[in-house]
mmCIF file of C-alpha atoms and ligand atoms in Angstrom:
data_model
loop_
_atom_site.group_PDB
_atom_site.id
_atom_site.type_symbol
_atom_site.label_atom_id
_atom_site.label_comp_id
_atom_site.label_asym_id
_atom_site.label_seq_id
_atom_site.Cartn_x
_atom_site.Cartn_y
_atom_site.Cartn_z
ATOM 1 C CA MET J 171 -11.819 -6.365 18.471
ATOM 2 C CA SER J 172 -9.231 -5.384 15.837
ATOM 3 C CA MET J 173 -9.022 -3.191 12.771
ATOM 4 C CA GLY J 174 -9.027 -4.586 9.253
ATOM 5 C CA LEU J 175 -5.935 -3.587 7.288
ATOM 6 C CA LEU J 176 -5.857 -2.335 3.683
ATOM 7 C CA ILE J 177 -3.068 -1.074 1.438
ATOM 8 C CA ALA J 178 -3.002 1.394 -1.461
ATOM 9 C CA LEU J 179 0.075 1.631 -3.687
ATOM 10 C CA VAL J 180 -0.244 5.170 -5.063
ATOM 11 C CA HIS J 181 1.074 6.177 -8.498
ATOM 12 C CA HIS J 182 -0.633 9.588 -8.410
ATOM 13 C CA PRO J 183 -0.342 12.018 -6.720
ATOM 14 C CA VAL J 184 3.333 11.357 -6.008
ATOM 15 C CA LEU J 185 6.442 13.519 -6.135
ATOM 16 C CA SER J 186 9.186 13.726 -8.719
ATOM 17 C CA ARG J 187 12.812 14.273 -7.653
ATOM 18 C CA SER J 188 12.272 18.012 -8.200
ATOM 19 C CA GLY J 189 9.189 17.993 -6.002
ATOM 20 C CA ASP J 190 6.580 18.266 -8.749
ATOM 21 C CA VAL J 191 3.381 16.241 -8.470
ATOM 22 C CA VAL J 192 3.557 13.516 -11.092
ATOM 23 C CA THR J 193 2.198 10.134 -12.071
ATOM 24 C CA THR J 194 4.553 7.163 -12.023
ATOM 25 C CA ALA J 195 4.326 3.977 -14.041
ATOM 26 C CA ILE J 196 3.137 0.715 -12.530
ATOM 27 C CA THR J 197 5.972 -1.772 -11.918
ATOM 28 C CA SER J 198 4.920 -5.384 -12.444
ATOM 29 C CA LEU J 199 7.221 -6.480 -9.594
ATOM 30 C CA ASP J 200 5.286 -4.199 -7.236
ATOM 31 C CA ILE J 201 1.976 -5.869 -8.170
ATOM 32 C CA HIS J 202 3.257 -9.297 -7.172
ATOM 33 C CA ASP J 203 5.505 -8.433 -4.243
ATOM 34 C CA VAL J 204 3.073 -6.061 -2.529
ATOM 35 C CA ALA J 205 0.247 -8.571 -2.990
ATOM 36 C CA ARG J 206 2.334 -11.390 -1.477
ATOM 37 C CA SER J 207 3.384 -9.337 1.533
ATOM 38 C CA ALA J 208 -0.201 -8.123 1.973
ATOM 39 C CA ARG J 209 -1.594 -11.668 1.883
ATOM 40 C CA THR J 210 1.061 -12.855 4.343
ATOM 41 C CA TYR J 211 -0.009 -10.288 6.927
ATOM 42 C CA GLY J 212 -3.768 -10.581 6.396
ATOM 43 C CA VAL J 213 -4.325 -7.349 4.476
ATOM 44 C CA GLU J 214 -7.909 -7.611 3.218
ATOM 45 C CA ARG J 215 -7.595 -5.562 0.015
ATOM 46 C CA THR J 216 -4.593 -4.216 -1.900
ATOM 47 C CA TYR J 217 -5.317 -1.288 -4.219
ATOM 48 C CA MET J 218 -3.083 -0.317 -7.153
ATOM 49 C CA VAL J 219 -3.908 3.354 -7.754
ATOM 50 C CA THR J 220 -3.289 4.989 -11.143
ATOM 51 C CA PRO J 221 -5.339 7.488 -13.192
ATOM 52 C CA ILE J 222 -3.927 6.043 -16.438
ATOM 53 C CA ALA J 223 -6.385 3.607 -18.001
ATOM 54 C CA GLN J 224 -3.683 1.677 -19.884
ATOM 55 C CA GLN J 225 -1.821 1.166 -16.620
ATOM 56 C CA ARG J 226 -4.950 -0.166 -14.907
ATOM 57 C CA ALA J 227 -5.373 -2.471 -17.908
ATOM 58 C CA LEU J 228 -1.814 -3.738 -17.289
ATOM 59 C CA VAL J 229 -2.711 -4.520 -13.675
ATOM 60 C CA GLU J 230 -5.951 -6.230 -14.711
ATOM 61 C CA HIS J 231 -3.975 -8.250 -17.281
ATOM 62 C CA VAL J 232 -1.618 -9.508 -14.562
ATOM 63 C CA PHE J 233 -4.597 -10.363 -12.334
ATOM 64 C CA SER J 234 -6.331 -12.147 -15.200
ATOM 65 C CA HIS J 235 -3.232 -14.132 -16.171
ATOM 66 C CA TRP J 236 -3.185 -15.703 -12.705
ATOM 67 C CA LEU J 237 -6.823 -15.589 -11.557
ATOM 68 C CA ASP J 238 -8.520 -16.687 -14.797
ATOM 69 C CA ASN J 239 -6.137 -19.481 -15.736
ATOM 70 C CA PRO J 240 -7.023 -22.863 -14.189
ATOM 71 C CA VAL J 241 -3.358 -23.864 -14.502
ATOM 72 C CA HIS J 242 -2.537 -21.267 -11.810
ATOM 73 C CA ALA J 243 -5.567 -21.956 -9.615
ATOM 74 C CA ASP J 244 -3.580 -23.307 -6.683
ATOM 75 C CA HIS J 245 -0.439 -21.180 -7.141
ATOM 76 C CA PRO J 246 0.441 -19.095 -4.043
ATOM 77 C CA ARG J 247 0.722 -15.977 -6.228
ATOM 78 C CA THR J 248 -2.883 -16.445 -7.321
ATOM 79 C CA GLU J 249 -4.118 -16.442 -3.740
ATOM 80 C CA ALA J 250 -2.228 -13.198 -3.098
ATOM 81 C CA LEU J 251 -3.415 -11.454 -6.265
ATOM 82 C CA ARG J 252 -7.027 -12.385 -5.504
ATOM 83 C CA ARG J 253 -7.111 -9.472 -3.019
ATOM 84 C CA GLY J 254 -5.848 -6.964 -5.566
ATOM 85 C CA HIS J 255 -7.850 -4.118 -7.113
ATOM 86 C CA ALA J 256 -6.876 -1.611 -9.815
ATOM 87 C CA VAL J 257 -8.465 1.793 -9.180
ATOM 88 C CA THR J 258 -8.238 5.299 -10.603
ATOM 89 C CA SER J 259 -7.642 7.357 -7.482
ATOM 90 C CA VAL J 260 -7.348 7.365 -3.721
ATOM 91 C CA GLU J 261 -10.880 8.799 -3.765
ATOM 92 C CA ASP J 262 -11.995 5.594 -5.501
ATOM 93 C CA VAL J 263 -10.365 3.572 -2.734
ATOM 94 C CA LEU J 264 -12.169 5.564 -0.055
ATOM 95 C CA GLU J 265 -15.513 5.255 -1.878
ATOM 96 C CA ASP J 266 -14.998 1.516 -2.385
ATOM 97 C CA LEU J 267 -14.167 1.087 1.275
ATOM 98 C CA ALA J 268 -17.150 3.154 2.426
ATOM 99 C CA SER J 269 -19.428 0.922 0.323
ATOM 100 C CA VAL J 270 -17.773 -2.287 1.579
ATOM 101 C CA THR J 271 -17.205 -1.415 5.226
ATOM 102 C CA GLY J 272 -19.777 1.311 5.802
ATOM 103 C CA ALA J 273 -17.310 3.841 7.181
ATOM 104 C CA PRO J 274 -14.198 5.768 6.081
ATOM 105 C CA PRO J 275 -10.906 4.076 7.020
ATOM 106 C CA TYR J 276 -8.271 5.418 9.388
ATOM 107 C CA LEU J 277 -5.871 6.845 6.806
ATOM 108 C CA VAL J 278 -2.137 6.319 7.391
ATOM 109 C CA ALA J 279 0.608 7.771 5.159
ATOM 110 C CA THR J 280 4.125 6.410 4.920
ATOM 111 C CA SER J 281 7.382 8.038 3.865
ATOM 112 C CA ALA J 282 11.134 7.742 4.153
ATOM 113 C CA LYS J 283 11.203 11.350 5.386
ATOM 114 C CA ARG J 284 10.926 12.110 9.098
ATOM 115 C CA GLY J 285 8.237 14.606 10.090
ATOM 116 C CA GLU J 286 6.756 16.363 13.117
ATOM 117 C CA GLY J 287 4.336 14.091 14.958
ATOM 118 C CA ASP J 288 5.214 10.909 13.094
ATOM 119 C CA MET J 289 3.362 7.986 14.636
ATOM 120 C CA PRO J 290 5.507 5.237 16.160
ATOM 121 C CA TYR J 291 4.818 1.702 14.915
ATOM 122 C CA ALA J 292 3.917 0.510 18.407
ATOM 123 C CA GLU J 293 1.174 3.153 18.658
ATOM 124 C CA LEU J 294 -0.397 2.172 15.346
ATOM 125 C CA ARG J 295 -0.036 -1.546 16.182
ATOM 126 C CA GLU J 296 -1.901 -0.925 19.433
ATOM 127 C CA LYS J 297 -4.696 0.919 17.582
ATOM 128 C CA LEU J 298 -4.988 -1.939 15.065
ATOM 129 C CA GLU J 299 -5.243 -4.470 17.856
ATOM 130 C CA THR J 300 -7.714 -2.635 20.073
ATOM 131 C CA ARG J 301 -10.105 -0.743 17.801
ATOM 132 C CA ASP J 302 -12.847 -1.560 15.342
ATOM 133 C CA GLY J 303 -13.045 -0.478 11.723
ATOM 134 C CA HIS J 304 -10.360 -0.412 9.051
ATOM 135 C CA ALA J 305 -6.989 1.236 8.508
ATOM 136 C CA LEU J 306 -5.730 2.106 5.014
ATOM 137 C CA LEU J 307 -1.953 2.316 4.596
ATOM 138 C CA LEU J 308 -0.832 4.611 1.760
ATOM 139 C CA PHE J 309 2.482 3.760 0.097
ATOM 140 C CA GLY J 310 3.976 6.018 -2.532
ATOM 141 C CA THR J 311 6.173 5.567 -5.562
ATOM 142 C CA GLY J 312 8.619 7.892 -7.230
ATOM 143 C CA TRP J 313 9.934 10.243 -4.566
ATOM 144 C CA GLY J 314 7.078 9.705 -2.211
ATOM 145 C CA LEU J 315 3.443 10.603 -1.656
ATOM 146 C CA ALA J 316 2.390 14.142 -2.607
ATOM 147 C CA HIS J 317 2.363 16.521 0.369
ATOM 148 C CA ASP J 318 -1.403 17.173 0.093
ATOM 149 C CA LEU J 319 -2.108 13.456 0.337
ATOM 150 C CA VAL J 320 0.130 13.050 3.374
ATOM 151 C CA ALA J 321 -1.533 16.098 4.949
ATOM 152 C CA ARG J 322 -5.019 14.591 4.649
ATOM 153 C CA ALA J 323 -3.998 11.373 6.373
ATOM 154 C CA ASP J 324 -5.079 10.794 9.975
ATOM 155 C CA ALA J 325 -1.509 9.791 10.786
ATOM 156 C CA LYS J 326 1.919 9.529 9.197
ATOM 157 C CA LEU J 327 3.984 6.553 10.242
ATOM 158 C CA ALA J 328 7.553 7.188 11.355
ATOM 159 C CA PRO J 329 10.070 6.283 8.621
ATOM 160 C CA ILE J 330 11.748 2.898 8.730
ATOM 161 C CA SER J 331 15.379 3.510 9.569
ATOM 162 C CA GLY J 332 18.403 1.359 10.066
ATOM 163 C CA GLU J 333 22.040 2.052 10.745
ATOM 164 C CA ASP J 334 22.295 5.696 9.686
ATOM 165 C CA ASP J 335 20.396 8.318 7.674
ATOM 166 C CA TYR J 336 20.204 6.201 4.539
ATOM 167 C CA ASN J 337 16.686 4.707 4.424
ATOM 168 C CA HIS J 338 15.513 4.895 0.813
ATOM 169 C CA LEU J 339 13.895 1.494 0.575
ATOM 170 C CA SER J 340 12.048 0.194 -2.439
ATOM 171 C CA VAL J 341 8.320 0.380 -1.859
ATOM 172 C CA ARG J 342 8.219 -3.417 -1.978
ATOM 173 C CA ALA J 343 10.714 -3.649 0.877
ATOM 174 C CA ALA J 344 8.972 -0.868 2.810
ATOM 175 C CA VAL J 345 5.597 -2.621 2.584
ATOM 176 C CA ALA J 346 7.061 -5.831 3.981
ATOM 177 C CA VAL J 347 8.862 -4.118 6.864
ATOM 178 C CA VAL J 348 5.863 -1.945 7.802
ATOM 179 C CA LEU J 349 3.482 -4.905 7.759
ATOM 180 C CA ASP J 350 5.820 -7.024 9.839
ATOM 181 C CA ARG J 351 6.091 -4.266 12.437
ATOM 182 C CA LEU J 352 2.288 -3.893 12.520
ATOM 183 C CA ARG J 353 1.192 -7.505 12.214
ATOM 184 C CA GLY J 354 4.256 -9.753 12.481
ATOM 185 C CA ASN J 355 4.607 -12.413 15.180
HETATM 186 N N1 LIG G 127 12.074 9.517 -0.655
HETATM 187 C C1 LIG G 127 10.824 8.829 -0.891
HETATM 188 C C2 LIG G 127 9.885 9.018 0.284
HETATM 189 O O1 LIG G 127 10.069 9.939 1.032
HETATM 190 O O2 LIG G 127 9.003 8.221 0.496
HETATM 191 C C3 LIG G 127 11.095 7.332 -1.149
HETATM 192 C C4 LIG G 127 10.191 6.775 -2.208
HETATM 193 S S1 LIG G 127 10.137 5.079 -2.203
HETATM 194 C C5 LIG G 127 10.750 4.603 -3.754
HETATM 195 C C6 LIG G 127 8.422 4.926 -2.383
HETATM 196 C C7 LIG G 127 7.651 4.642 -1.117
HETATM 197 O O3 LIG G 127 8.199 3.585 -0.371
HETATM 198 C C8 LIG G 127 7.493 5.790 -0.155
HETATM 199 O O4 LIG G 127 6.493 6.698 -0.589
HETATM 200 C C9 LIG G 127 7.040 5.049 1.088
HETATM 201 O O5 LIG G 127 5.679 4.687 0.964
HETATM 202 C C10 LIG G 127 7.914 3.810 1.024
HETATM 203 N N2 LIG G 127 9.190 3.948 1.711
HETATM 204 C C11 LIG G 127 10.422 3.951 1.164
HETATM 205 N N3 LIG G 127 11.366 4.029 2.110
HETATM 206 C C12 LIG G 127 10.699 4.097 3.301
HETATM 207 C C13 LIG G 127 11.110 4.224 4.665
HETATM 208 N N4 LIG G 127 12.416 4.285 4.994
HETATM 209 N N5 LIG G 127 10.153 4.277 5.621
HETATM 210 C C14 LIG G 127 8.835 4.201 5.287
HETATM 211 N N6 LIG G 127 8.384 4.092 4.025
HETATM 212 C C15 LIG G 127 9.318 4.047 3.047
#
């Protein structure tokens, strides 16, 4: 018995430096790097979330370049991108998951900011290894996930931290570290 793991890279609703709720642009590097980390750790589906149609088209273009071109059929990137999905909103992710898995996922937010009741990695790892169902990890962009989105999560993971208070990782780096702590050998 173990939980299936899913990731959503959220471009809205996220925070600006001044704390406003904004929409950030998709970064092509994120599409590839998050997909490769996700595939490495057995994440079943990786969702790129943006309400901007042109941005979803950019993601679909990257997918198509690798998935639809026989030249890239056996490229490692192609295998990673195969699990990618471009969607409009976190709601879309939850609806897609409910239709695929039959139940809402255990929703986990991440952030570089420490908060009351942050869940330790060991506790989430233990849940993943001993329960049924699916867990959806939400990663933000910009200055982090909007507060309302973090508030609706079932849990917020403790921030990754290192030597001192500086812990502003790129989302690509944060995804890799979080997944290794949850699924690494
Ligand atoms: N200050 C922002 C925050 O609080 O998340 C950092 C934004 S960072 C560019 C974008 C995303 O990467 C965050 O929303 C989070 O998902 C992830 N992230 C960045 N640093 C992290 C850390 N130290 N611990 C956990 N997640 C982190």
